[in-house]
Amino acid sequence: MCGIVGLFLKKEDLRPRLGEMLTDMLITMTDRGPDSAGIAIYGDEAGGLKMTVQSETPETAFAGLDTALEAALGARVTVKVIDTHAVLTLPEGTEAAARAFMAEKGLRVMGAGAAMEIFKETGLPKDVAARFGIRSMGGSHGIGHTRMATESAVTTLGAHPFSTGDDQCLVHNGSLSNHNQMRRILTEKGFAPLTQNDTEVAACYISSRLAEGANLGEALEGTLEDLDGFFTFVVGTKNGFGVVRDPIACKPAVMAETDDYVAFGSEYRALANLPGIDTARVWEPEPATVYFWER
Amino acid sequence: MQTIDMATAPLREVNTALQAQAAQTNQTQWVIENPRGAHAIAVGLDAPIEVTVKGSTGYYCAGMNKQATVHVTGSAGPGVAENMMSGTVIIDGDASQYAGATGHGGLLVIKGNASSRCGISMKGIDIVVHGNIGHMSAFMAQSGNLVVLGDAGDALGDSLYEARLFVRGSVKSLGSDCIEKEMRPEHLEILKDLLERAGADAKPEEFKRYGSARTLYNFHVDHAGAY
């Protein structure tokens, strides 16, 4: 099992409530995935690159991180520590150097982008959401996941969402059966997954297709051809939000759309408290059919 | 009329109250408010009561139903009326996958669409879907009737036994050993009765009948009466 929630706002006025709505949806999906939880949230752009990093020893790892990183990059940075994660703001053009710095210091990069921040940890969804203060975060869209692990260990890096490209994230309910073969193909293309997790392979696949010039819809369409196994994927990009289910469609999915938002839930329960849900268009996404929205 | 509000009453309280009703109960009308997609609402009922669930339900609503009429005014999650024995279940909206799975009897009416695996392994239940059904519906269906006013998805009736399938719209593809069959007068009678009971505005003559080619299982025509 696993639980997925997602929310893509169409209007500005709900932006301050994004974190609150996503947190409630995520907690509702706890019994689908109590191992770990994570959220990718597309917030305000900081006028540079936001990089979310994680450490198991944040007290020591994040102490003096700003000055050390400024020295390494030769540029001003800001560091905002939130529990085991820190959101760094870096000047554009410094991502590669910053990633090298993090690798050297043993800090894990959860994701990077102009708007996206990622927070994920092992533990119950309510605890993970509280540790990072997700409830008070605003933004334009966000995707959350509650994990019941099947294909790899219960660790921070095995939690979803996976981000394998700037402002890109993917969550998954299911299991892939050709991920080892795809991992080799993607590694040759320069999109090597960092973990042994099957979902990260799907994230790398989407990133590789987007890098090759596909739009979000085409990249999602490609998963139906190239990935084998069970999947419901929900994908975020800087401006977009997409959903695709495999042709067998065992993994549940419900969507709702109003004038204000598009919402995704593994079950209707996750959507039941959204504003205007009683008059929303609610439907089950069709098997092997791509749905995506871009602003 | 008895009303239970699931905003305050836990699921177990709801089901305990409904399951406690005996055949001679005076409390025949029940309303469940605020289901909010909860799982296993009104399961295991065994009394001639009428339960209206005001809203949408999660997994396995009205599972194992006997005698009762359960009416969901919203949509139903996976496995609605699974293994129903008798009674009636009506869904005003859509039903998710494997609606009516393994049902032995009774009538399941879905006024919207049903998704994949509708009526999988049905064993005597009657299912009437006003809209469309998804892929692999009536897989290994053994007996009963599946009536679809809209279209059917891929692999309808794969590995079918003796259930009768009636589809008014198109069938994307037939599964293994499922074929179109002649519509005889007795089938039109069955259809007329089911459409009437399901409140469906359609004529029996508009449907095509599909059934088993009987090449995949050990069927002998001398045993036809057993089905």
Short mmCIF file of C-alpha atoms in Angstrom, two decimals:
data_model
loop_
_atom_site.label_atom_id
_atom_site.label_comp_id
_atom_site.label_asym_id
_atom_site.label_seq_id
_atom_site.Cartn_x
_atom_site.Cartn_y
_atom_site.Cartn_z
CA MET A 1 0.00 0.00 0.00
CA CYS A 2 0.92 3.69 0.23
CA GLY A 3 -1.06 6.90 0.31
CA ILE A 4 -0.82 9.81 -2.07
CA VAL A 5 -2.27 13.29 -1.78
CA GLY A 6 -1.86 16.25 -4.08
CA LEU A 7 -3.26 19.71 -4.50
CA PHE A 8 -2.83 22.13 -7.39
CA LEU A 9 -4.37 25.54 -6.77
CA LYS A 10 -5.92 27.47 -9.62
CA LYS A 11 -6.43 30.70 -7.68
CA GLU A 12 -4.18 32.83 -5.53
CA ASP A 13 -6.45 33.18 -2.51
CA LEU A 14 -6.02 29.61 -1.25
CA ARG A 15 -2.19 29.81 -1.37
CA PRO A 16 -1.72 30.58 2.33
CA ARG A 17 -3.83 27.50 3.20
CA LEU A 18 -1.96 25.00 0.99
CA GLY A 19 0.13 23.49 3.81
CA GLU A 20 -2.83 23.21 6.12
CA MET A 21 -4.99 21.47 3.53
CA LEU A 22 -2.19 19.09 2.46
CA THR A 23 -1.34 18.22 6.06
CA ASP A 24 -4.93 17.20 6.81
CA MET A 25 -5.07 15.15 3.62
CA LEU A 26 -1.75 13.48 4.45
CA ILE A 27 -2.75 12.54 8.00
CA THR A 28 -5.99 10.99 6.68
CA MET A 29 -3.83 8.62 4.61
CA THR A 30 -1.80 7.40 7.64
CA ASP A 31 -3.24 3.88 7.64
CA ARG A 32 -2.16 3.45 4.01
CA GLY A 33 1.44 4.25 4.94
CA PRO A 34 2.63 4.67 8.52
CA ASP A 35 6.36 4.03 7.84
CA SER A 36 7.41 7.41 6.50
CA ALA A 37 5.93 10.55 5.05
CA GLY A 38 6.99 13.40 2.85
CA ILE A 39 5.78 16.52 1.13
CA ALA A 40 7.03 18.56 -1.80
CA ILE A 41 5.67 22.06 -1.62
CA TYR A 42 5.96 24.69 -4.33
CA GLY A 43 6.20 27.94 -2.38
CA ASP A 44 7.35 31.46 -3.10
CA GLU A 45 10.30 31.84 -5.41
CA ALA A 46 13.28 33.22 -3.52
CA GLY A 47 14.96 34.83 -6.51
CA GLY A 48 17.63 32.19 -6.76
CA LEU A 49 17.88 28.49 -6.15
CA LYS A 50 16.33 26.79 -3.15
CA MET A 51 18.05 23.60 -2.07
CA THR A 52 16.63 21.37 0.66
CA VAL A 53 19.26 19.29 2.46
CA GLN A 54 18.95 16.73 5.25
CA SER A 55 21.21 15.43 7.98
CA GLU A 56 20.77 12.85 10.73
CA THR A 57 22.91 15.06 12.97
CA PRO A 58 21.47 18.50 12.24
CA GLU A 59 22.90 20.19 15.38
CA THR A 60 26.46 19.66 14.24
CA ALA A 61 25.96 19.44 10.48
CA PHE A 62 24.07 22.73 10.16
CA ALA A 63 26.22 24.70 12.65
CA GLY A 64 28.28 27.16 10.64
CA LEU A 65 26.93 25.76 7.37
CA ASP A 66 26.19 29.24 6.00
CA THR A 67 29.71 30.59 6.39
CA ALA A 68 31.36 27.40 5.14
CA LEU A 69 29.08 27.30 2.09
CA GLU A 70 29.59 31.02 1.38
CA ALA A 71 33.34 30.46 1.47
CA ALA A 72 33.07 27.48 -0.86
CA LEU A 73 30.78 29.20 -3.36
CA GLY A 74 32.14 32.70 -3.02
CA ALA A 75 28.58 33.99 -2.82
CA ARG A 76 25.96 34.93 -0.25
CA VAL A 77 23.65 32.17 0.93
CA THR A 78 20.89 31.90 3.49
CA VAL A 79 20.22 28.82 5.59
CA LYS A 80 16.88 28.09 7.26
CA VAL A 81 17.06 25.05 9.52
CA ILE A 82 13.83 23.10 10.00
CA ASP A 83 14.34 20.01 12.18
CA THR A 84 16.54 17.55 10.23
CA HIS A 85 16.27 19.61 7.06
CA ALA A 86 17.66 22.96 6.00
CA VAL A 87 16.43 25.09 3.13
CA LEU A 88 19.31 26.97 1.53
CA THR A 89 18.94 29.91 -0.81
CA LEU A 90 21.76 30.11 -3.31
CA PRO A 91 22.57 32.36 -6.24
CA GLU A 92 21.76 30.85 -9.63
CA GLY A 93 24.59 28.99 -11.29
CA THR A 94 25.95 27.55 -8.06
CA GLU A 95 23.94 24.33 -7.92
CA ALA A 96 26.68 21.97 -9.11
CA ALA A 97 29.23 23.46 -6.70
CA ALA A 98 26.70 23.35 -3.85
CA ARG A 99 25.86 19.69 -4.55
CA ALA A 100 29.58 18.84 -4.51
CA PHE A 101 29.93 20.68 -1.21
CA MET A 102 26.99 18.73 0.29
CA ALA A 103 28.40 15.41 -0.89
CA GLU A 104 31.72 16.22 0.71
CA LYS A 105 30.06 17.21 4.00
CA GLY A 106 27.79 14.16 4.00
CA LEU A 107 24.60 16.20 3.68
CA ARG A 108 21.79 14.68 1.63
CA VAL A 109 20.16 16.83 -1.03
CA MET A 110 16.41 16.21 -0.94
CA GLY A 111 15.72 18.44 -3.90
CA ALA A 112 16.33 21.81 -5.45
CA GLY A 113 14.53 24.35 -7.56
CA ALA A 114 13.26 27.89 -7.85
CA ALA A 115 10.07 27.13 -5.92
CA MET A 116 10.14 23.56 -4.58
CA GLU A 117 11.06 22.48 -1.06
CA ILE A 118 10.98 18.83 0.04
CA PHE A 119 10.59 17.46 3.55
CA LYS A 120 10.54 13.75 4.25
CA GLU A 121 11.37 11.49 7.16
CA THR A 122 10.50 8.13 8.65
CA GLY A 123 7.68 8.15 11.18
CA LEU A 124 3.96 8.75 11.32
CA PRO A 125 2.64 11.37 8.90
CA LYS A 126 1.29 13.56 11.72
CA ASP A 127 4.69 13.59 13.42
CA VAL A 128 6.59 14.26 10.20
CA ALA A 129 4.21 17.11 9.28
CA ALA A 130 4.52 18.63 12.78
CA ARG A 131 8.33 18.41 12.84
CA PHE A 132 8.58 20.46 9.66
CA GLY A 133 5.66 22.78 10.34
CA ILE A 134 4.08 21.87 7.00
CA ARG A 135 0.73 23.19 8.20
CA SER A 136 1.91 26.81 8.15
CA MET A 137 3.50 26.65 4.68
CA GLY A 138 1.89 28.36 1.72
CA GLY A 139 2.32 27.74 -1.98
CA SER A 140 0.80 27.08 -5.38
CA HIS A 141 0.82 23.27 -5.36
CA GLY A 142 2.12 20.37 -3.36
CA ILE A 143 2.33 16.58 -3.29
CA GLY A 144 2.47 14.32 -0.26
CA HIS A 145 3.05 10.64 0.34
CA THR A 146 2.60 8.17 3.18
CA ARG A 147 4.76 5.10 2.72
CA MET A 148 4.27 1.42 3.47
CA ALA A 149 7.58 0.10 2.19
CA THR A 150 7.75 -2.93 -0.07
CA GLU A 151 10.74 -2.54 -2.40
CA SER A 152 13.46 -0.98 -0.25
CA ALA A 153 14.29 -0.11 3.33
CA VAL A 154 12.41 2.30 5.59
CA THR A 155 14.86 5.19 5.54
CA THR A 156 14.75 8.92 4.92
CA LEU A 157 16.12 8.44 1.43
CA GLY A 158 13.58 5.72 0.69
CA ALA A 159 10.69 8.06 1.57
CA HIS A 160 8.83 9.92 -1.14
CA PRO A 161 8.66 12.40 -2.87
CA PHE A 162 11.73 11.75 -5.00
CA SER A 163 13.27 14.71 -6.78
CA THR A 164 15.71 14.03 -9.59
CA GLY A 165 15.58 17.36 -11.40
CA ASP A 166 15.12 21.00 -10.45
CA ASP A 167 11.55 21.69 -9.31
CA GLN A 168 10.57 18.12 -10.23
CA CYS A 169 9.13 15.57 -7.86
CA LEU A 170 7.35 12.24 -8.06
CA VAL A 171 5.43 10.04 -5.64
CA HIS A 172 4.35 6.46 -6.29
CA ASN A 173 1.91 3.89 -5.04
CA GLY A 174 2.82 0.45 -6.37
CA SER A 175 5.96 -1.42 -7.31
CA LEU A 176 7.96 -1.53 -10.52
CA SER A 177 9.27 -4.80 -11.93
CA ASN A 178 11.74 -3.55 -14.55
CA HIS A 179 13.49 -0.95 -12.40
CA ASN A 180 16.89 -2.66 -12.52
CA GLN A 181 16.90 -2.63 -16.32
CA MET A 182 15.66 0.98 -16.39
CA ARG A 183 18.30 1.94 -13.81
CA ARG A 184 21.03 0.76 -16.20
CA ILE A 185 19.49 2.59 -19.17
CA LEU A 186 19.04 5.81 -17.18
CA THR A 187 22.56 5.60 -15.72
CA GLU A 188 23.96 5.44 -19.24
CA LYS A 189 21.94 8.51 -20.14
CA GLY A 190 23.37 10.39 -17.15
CA PHE A 191 20.29 10.15 -14.92
CA ALA A 192 21.60 7.66 -12.36
CA PRO A 193 19.35 7.01 -9.35
CA LEU A 194 21.12 7.40 -6.00
CA THR A 195 19.21 4.70 -4.12
CA GLN A 196 18.06 1.13 -4.76
CA ASN A 197 14.44 2.31 -4.62
CA ASP A 198 12.19 1.52 -7.59
CA THR A 199 10.30 4.80 -7.36
CA GLU A 200 13.46 6.85 -7.78
CA VAL A 201 13.93 5.11 -11.13
CA ALA A 202 10.53 6.44 -12.24
CA ALA A 203 11.50 9.94 -11.07
CA CYS A 204 14.77 9.72 -13.05
CA TYR A 205 12.81 8.48 -16.06
CA ILE A 206 10.52 11.54 -15.96
CA SER A 207 13.51 13.87 -15.47
CA SER A 208 15.32 12.30 -18.44
CA ARG A 209 12.28 12.69 -20.69
CA LEU A 210 11.76 16.32 -19.64
CA ALA A 211 15.46 17.02 -20.25
CA GLU A 212 15.10 15.51 -23.72
CA GLY A 213 12.39 18.06 -24.51
CA ALA A 214 9.19 16.18 -23.71
CA ASN A 215 6.43 18.11 -22.00
CA LEU A 216 4.94 16.77 -18.77
CA GLY A 217 2.13 14.97 -20.60
CA GLU A 218 4.53 13.25 -23.00
CA ALA A 219 6.86 12.23 -20.16
CA LEU A 220 3.94 10.68 -18.26
CA GLU A 221 2.72 8.97 -21.43
CA GLY A 222 6.18 7.40 -21.74
CA THR A 223 5.85 5.65 -18.37
CA LEU A 224 3.07 3.52 -19.87
CA GLU A 225 5.45 2.27 -22.56
CA ASP A 226 8.71 2.01 -20.68
CA LEU A 227 7.89 1.14 -17.07
CA ASP A 228 6.52 -2.26 -16.11
CA GLY A 229 4.70 -2.90 -12.87
CA PHE A 230 2.01 -1.40 -10.72
CA PHE A 231 1.88 2.34 -10.41
CA THR A 232 -0.14 5.35 -9.67
CA PHE A 233 2.23 8.31 -10.09
CA VAL A 234 1.63 11.90 -9.12
CA VAL A 235 4.24 14.30 -10.47
CA GLY A 236 4.99 17.95 -9.80
CA THR A 237 6.96 20.45 -11.84
CA LYS A 238 7.49 24.17 -11.28
CA ASN A 239 4.25 25.01 -13.08
CA GLY A 240 2.59 21.63 -13.47
CA PHE A 241 0.84 18.73 -11.79
CA GLY A 242 0.29 15.34 -13.43
CA VAL A 243 -1.25 11.94 -12.72
CA VAL A 244 -0.96 8.58 -14.46
CA ARG A 245 -2.03 5.03 -13.54
CA ASP A 246 -0.79 1.79 -15.10
CA PRO A 247 -3.20 -0.09 -17.41
CA ILE A 248 -4.23 -2.63 -14.74
CA ALA A 249 -5.00 0.20 -12.28
CA CYS A 250 -5.07 -1.82 -9.05
CA LYS A 251 -3.72 1.09 -7.05
CA PRO A 252 -6.59 3.34 -6.06
CA ALA A 253 -6.98 6.98 -7.09
CA VAL A 254 -9.65 9.64 -6.79
CA MET A 255 -9.53 13.14 -8.20
CA ALA A 256 -11.60 16.25 -7.60
CA GLU A 257 -11.72 19.51 -9.48
CA THR A 258 -13.38 22.83 -8.71
CA ASP A 259 -12.80 26.37 -9.98
CA ASP A 260 -10.29 26.73 -7.14
CA TYR A 261 -8.19 23.54 -7.28
CA VAL A 262 -7.38 20.11 -8.64
CA ALA A 263 -6.95 17.53 -5.89
CA PHE A 264 -5.69 13.96 -5.82
CA GLY A 265 -6.19 11.34 -3.11
CA SER A 266 -5.55 7.61 -2.92
CA GLU A 267 -9.01 7.51 -1.37
CA TYR A 268 -11.97 9.85 -1.22
CA ARG A 269 -11.40 10.17 2.54
CA ALA A 270 -8.38 12.36 1.80
CA LEU A 271 -10.55 14.80 -0.15
CA ALA A 272 -13.61 14.79 2.11
CA ASN A 273 -12.68 17.96 4.02
CA LEU A 274 -11.63 20.13 1.09
CA PRO A 275 -13.64 23.32 0.57
CA GLY A 276 -16.45 22.89 -1.94
CA ILE A 277 -15.96 19.11 -2.22
CA ASP A 278 -19.73 18.48 -2.17
CA THR A 279 -20.14 20.29 -5.48
CA ALA A 280 -16.75 19.38 -6.98
CA ARG A 281 -16.40 17.11 -10.01
CA VAL A 282 -15.11 13.91 -8.42
CA TRP A 283 -13.88 11.03 -10.56
CA GLU A 284 -11.60 8.02 -10.66
CA PRO A 285 -8.76 8.59 -13.13
CA GLU A 286 -8.95 6.07 -15.99
CA PRO A 287 -6.25 3.38 -16.38
CA ALA A 288 -3.38 4.19 -18.79
CA THR A 289 -4.60 7.77 -19.14
CA VAL A 290 -2.49 10.86 -18.52
CA TYR A 291 -3.95 13.84 -16.68
CA PHE A 292 -1.98 17.03 -16.27
CA TRP A 293 -2.47 20.67 -15.51
CA GLU A 294 -0.03 23.52 -16.10
CA ARG A 295 -0.27 27.17 -15.29
CA MET B 1 -36.45 7.02 11.44
CA GLN B 2 -33.08 6.46 13.12
CA THR B 3 -30.22 8.82 12.29
CA ILE B 4 -26.54 8.20 13.05
CA ASP B 5 -24.01 10.96 12.42
CA MET B 6 -20.56 9.61 11.63
CA ALA B 7 -19.06 13.00 12.46
CA THR B 8 -19.52 11.90 16.09
CA ALA B 9 -20.33 8.17 16.06
CA PRO B 10 -17.45 5.78 15.36
CA LEU B 11 -17.85 3.18 12.60
CA ARG B 12 -18.17 0.25 15.00
CA GLU B 13 -21.14 1.91 16.71
CA VAL B 14 -22.84 2.40 13.34
CA ASN B 15 -22.37 -1.20 12.25
CA THR B 16 -23.25 -2.64 15.67
CA ALA B 17 -26.57 -0.75 15.65
CA LEU B 18 -27.40 -1.84 12.11
CA GLN B 19 -26.32 -5.46 12.61
CA ALA B 20 -28.44 -5.71 15.79
CA GLN B 21 -31.68 -5.29 13.85
CA ALA B 22 -33.69 -8.51 13.73
CA ALA B 23 -36.18 -9.61 11.12
CA GLN B 24 -39.14 -8.19 13.08
CA THR B 25 -37.55 -4.84 13.90
CA ASN B 26 -39.73 -1.75 14.02
CA GLN B 27 -36.72 0.42 13.25
CA THR B 28 -36.75 -0.12 9.50
CA GLN B 29 -35.49 3.29 8.32
CA TRP B 30 -31.93 4.39 9.00
CA VAL B 31 -29.94 7.40 7.84
CA ILE B 32 -26.15 7.58 8.10
CA GLU B 33 -24.80 11.12 7.87
CA ASN B 34 -21.26 12.34 7.15
CA PRO B 35 -19.75 9.08 5.88
CA ARG B 36 -16.81 11.10 4.38
CA GLY B 37 -15.42 8.11 2.53
CA ALA B 38 -15.13 5.86 5.59
CA HIS B 39 -14.52 2.15 5.01
CA ALA B 40 -16.86 -0.79 5.69
CA ILE B 41 -20.05 1.18 6.31
CA ALA B 42 -23.21 -0.95 6.75
CA VAL B 43 -21.47 -4.29 6.31
CA GLY B 44 -22.84 -7.65 7.37
CA LEU B 45 -26.48 -6.54 7.69
CA ASP B 46 -29.11 -9.26 8.01
CA ALA B 47 -32.56 -7.67 8.40
CA PRO B 48 -35.12 -6.13 6.05
CA ILE B 49 -34.14 -2.55 6.90
CA GLU B 50 -33.52 0.45 4.66
CA VAL B 51 -30.27 2.34 5.19
CA THR B 52 -29.54 5.62 3.41
CA VAL B 53 -25.91 6.72 3.49
CA LYS B 54 -25.82 10.44 2.77
CA GLY B 55 -22.56 11.03 0.95
CA SER B 56 -19.66 8.99 -0.43
CA THR B 57 -18.21 5.82 1.04
CA GLY B 58 -14.77 4.16 1.04
CA TYR B 59 -13.84 0.50 0.73
CA TYR B 60 -16.35 -2.37 1.09
CA CYS B 61 -19.60 -0.50 1.77
CA ALA B 62 -22.56 -2.89 2.25
CA GLY B 63 -20.32 -5.95 2.03
CA MET B 64 -21.91 -9.35 2.76
CA ASN B 65 -25.36 -7.75 2.76
CA LYS B 66 -28.43 -9.92 3.44
CA GLN B 67 -32.00 -8.65 3.13
CA ALA B 68 -31.23 -4.97 3.73
CA THR B 69 -31.55 -2.13 1.22
CA VAL B 70 -28.52 0.16 1.35
CA HIS B 71 -28.71 3.39 -0.64
CA VAL B 72 -25.58 5.53 -1.03
CA THR B 73 -26.36 9.03 -2.27
CA GLY B 74 -22.76 9.73 -3.32
CA SER B 75 -20.10 7.48 -4.85
CA ALA B 76 -18.71 4.23 -3.46
CA GLY B 77 -15.09 3.14 -3.10
CA PRO B 78 -13.61 -0.26 -4.02
CA GLY B 79 -15.51 -3.47 -3.29
CA VAL B 80 -19.01 -2.10 -2.76
CA ALA B 81 -21.54 -4.88 -1.98
CA GLU B 82 -18.75 -7.44 -2.09
CA ASN B 83 -20.07 -10.94 -1.46
CA MET B 84 -23.68 -9.72 -1.16
CA MET B 85 -26.10 -12.58 -0.40
CA SER B 86 -29.48 -10.86 -0.87
CA GLY B 87 -31.16 -7.47 -0.58
CA THR B 88 -30.50 -4.35 -2.65
CA VAL B 89 -27.63 -1.88 -2.83
CA ILE B 90 -28.09 1.35 -4.80
CA ILE B 91 -25.26 3.79 -5.56
CA ASP B 92 -26.37 7.14 -6.96
CA GLY B 93 -22.87 8.09 -8.10
CA ASP B 94 -19.95 6.02 -9.39
CA ALA B 95 -18.50 2.81 -7.97
CA SER B 96 -14.79 2.07 -7.85
CA GLN B 97 -13.15 -1.23 -8.74
CA TYR B 98 -14.59 -4.72 -8.09
CA ALA B 99 -18.14 -3.62 -7.33
CA GLY B 100 -20.32 -6.61 -6.45
CA ALA B 101 -17.35 -8.97 -6.47
CA THR B 102 -18.18 -12.60 -5.58
CA GLY B 103 -21.83 -11.66 -4.84
CA HIS B 104 -24.16 -14.62 -4.35
CA GLY B 105 -27.51 -12.84 -4.68
CA GLY B 106 -29.46 -9.61 -4.41
CA LEU B 107 -29.42 -6.58 -6.69
CA LEU B 108 -26.66 -3.98 -7.01
CA VAL B 109 -27.62 -0.83 -8.92
CA ILE B 110 -24.94 1.71 -9.88
CA LYS B 111 -26.43 4.85 -11.39
CA GLY B 112 -23.11 6.28 -12.51
CA ASN B 113 -20.12 4.37 -13.87
CA ALA B 114 -18.38 1.36 -12.38
CA SER B 115 -14.63 1.07 -12.86
CA SER B 116 -12.51 -2.02 -13.44
CA ARG B 117 -13.35 -5.59 -12.39
CA CYS B 118 -17.07 -4.95 -11.83
CA GLY B 119 -18.78 -8.24 -10.93
CA ILE B 120 -15.53 -10.20 -10.77
CA SER B 121 -16.28 -13.82 -9.79
CA MET B 122 -19.99 -13.04 -9.32
CA LYS B 123 -21.94 -16.07 -8.13
CA GLY B 124 -25.61 -15.18 -8.55
CA ILE B 125 -25.83 -11.45 -7.86
CA ASP B 126 -27.61 -9.18 -10.35
CA ILE B 127 -25.75 -5.96 -11.19
CA VAL B 128 -27.23 -3.10 -13.21
CA VAL B 129 -24.88 -0.25 -14.16
CA HIS B 130 -26.53 2.80 -15.72
CA GLY B 131 -23.22 4.11 -17.05
CA ASN B 132 -20.04 2.36 -18.24
CA ILE B 133 -17.91 -0.39 -16.72
CA GLY B 134 -14.12 -0.70 -16.76
CA HIS B 135 -11.74 -3.43 -17.89
CA MET B 136 -11.78 -7.07 -16.75
CA SER B 137 -15.40 -6.87 -15.62
CA ALA B 138 -17.18 -10.18 -14.89
CA PHE B 139 -13.83 -11.99 -14.86
CA MET B 140 -14.57 -15.66 -13.98
CA ALA B 141 -18.19 -14.73 -13.32
CA GLN B 142 -20.09 -17.87 -12.40
CA SER B 143 -23.77 -16.97 -12.35
CA GLY B 144 -26.13 -14.02 -12.13
CA ASN B 145 -26.68 -11.13 -14.53
CA LEU B 146 -24.56 -8.08 -15.31
CA VAL B 147 -26.47 -5.37 -17.19
CA VAL B 148 -24.64 -2.34 -18.57
CA LEU B 149 -26.50 0.55 -20.18
CA GLY B 150 -23.28 2.22 -21.34
CA ASP B 151 -20.05 0.76 -22.67
CA ALA B 152 -17.80 -2.03 -21.37
CA GLY B 153 -13.99 -1.81 -21.19
CA ASP B 154 -11.34 -4.32 -22.25
CA ALA B 155 -11.55 -8.08 -21.66
CA LEU B 156 -15.21 -8.30 -20.70
CA GLY B 157 -16.13 -11.69 -19.26
CA ASP B 158 -12.66 -13.22 -19.40
CA SER B 159 -12.74 -16.92 -18.38
CA LEU B 160 -16.48 -16.65 -17.90
CA TYR B 161 -18.60 -19.46 -16.46
CA GLU B 162 -22.39 -19.16 -16.62
CA ALA B 163 -23.13 -15.52 -15.76
CA ARG B 164 -25.15 -13.59 -18.37
CA LEU B 165 -23.75 -10.27 -19.56
CA PHE B 166 -25.98 -7.68 -21.27
CA VAL B 167 -24.40 -4.55 -22.74
CA ARG B 168 -26.26 -1.78 -24.57
CA GLY B 169 -23.24 0.22 -25.71
CA SER B 170 -19.93 -0.85 -27.17
CA VAL B 171 -17.58 -3.50 -25.79
CA LYS B 172 -13.94 -2.53 -26.15
CA SER B 173 -12.87 -6.17 -26.24
CA LEU B 174 -14.10 -9.56 -25.09
CA GLY B 175 -11.96 -11.66 -22.78
CA SER B 176 -10.93 -15.27 -23.34
CA ASP B 177 -13.85 -17.63 -23.93
CA CYS B 178 -16.45 -14.82 -23.87
CA ILE B 179 -18.64 -14.53 -26.98
CA GLU B 180 -21.71 -12.70 -28.16
CA LYS B 181 -24.78 -14.92 -27.93
CA GLU B 182 -28.27 -14.97 -29.31
CA MET B 183 -30.84 -12.93 -27.35
CA ARG B 184 -33.75 -15.29 -26.80
CA PRO B 185 -37.20 -14.40 -25.40
CA GLU B 186 -36.31 -15.63 -21.90
CA HIS B 187 -33.33 -13.25 -21.85
CA LEU B 188 -35.51 -10.32 -22.85
CA GLU B 189 -37.78 -11.24 -19.93
CA ILE B 190 -34.87 -11.30 -17.47
CA LEU B 191 -33.62 -7.95 -18.81
CA LYS B 192 -37.05 -6.31 -18.69
CA ASP B 193 -37.43 -7.27 -15.04
CA LEU B 194 -33.92 -6.12 -14.04
CA LEU B 195 -34.19 -2.80 -15.89
CA GLU B 196 -37.51 -2.13 -14.21
CA ARG B 197 -36.22 -2.98 -10.74
CA ALA B 198 -33.12 -0.83 -11.32
CA GLY B 199 -35.17 2.17 -12.48
CA ALA B 200 -33.32 2.13 -15.80
CA ASP B 201 -34.77 3.86 -18.81
CA ALA B 202 -33.78 1.38 -21.53
CA LYS B 203 -35.43 -1.23 -23.71
CA PRO B 204 -34.33 -4.88 -23.52
CA GLU B 205 -34.15 -5.03 -27.34
CA GLU B 206 -31.32 -2.45 -27.34
CA PHE B 207 -28.91 -4.84 -25.60
CA LYS B 208 -26.58 -7.54 -26.80
CA ARG B 209 -26.00 -10.67 -24.77
CA TYR B 210 -22.56 -12.12 -24.05
CA GLY B 211 -21.75 -15.40 -22.41
CA SER B 212 -19.29 -18.23 -22.11
CA ALA B 213 -18.15 -20.22 -25.15
CA ARG B 214 -17.64 -23.03 -22.59
CA THR B 215 -14.30 -24.12 -23.99
CA LEU B 216 -12.16 -23.16 -20.99
CA TYR B 217 -13.86 -25.07 -18.21
CA ASN B 218 -15.18 -28.54 -17.74
CA PHE B 219 -18.80 -27.87 -18.57
CA HIS B 220 -21.18 -30.58 -19.57
CA VAL B 221 -24.56 -29.58 -20.95
CA ASP B 222 -26.26 -32.26 -18.83
CA HIS B 223 -25.37 -30.17 -15.77
CA ALA B 224 -26.78 -26.92 -17.16
CA GLY B 225 -29.66 -27.05 -14.68
CA ALA B 226 -27.23 -26.72 -11.78
CA TYR B 227 -26.42 -23.14 -12.79
#
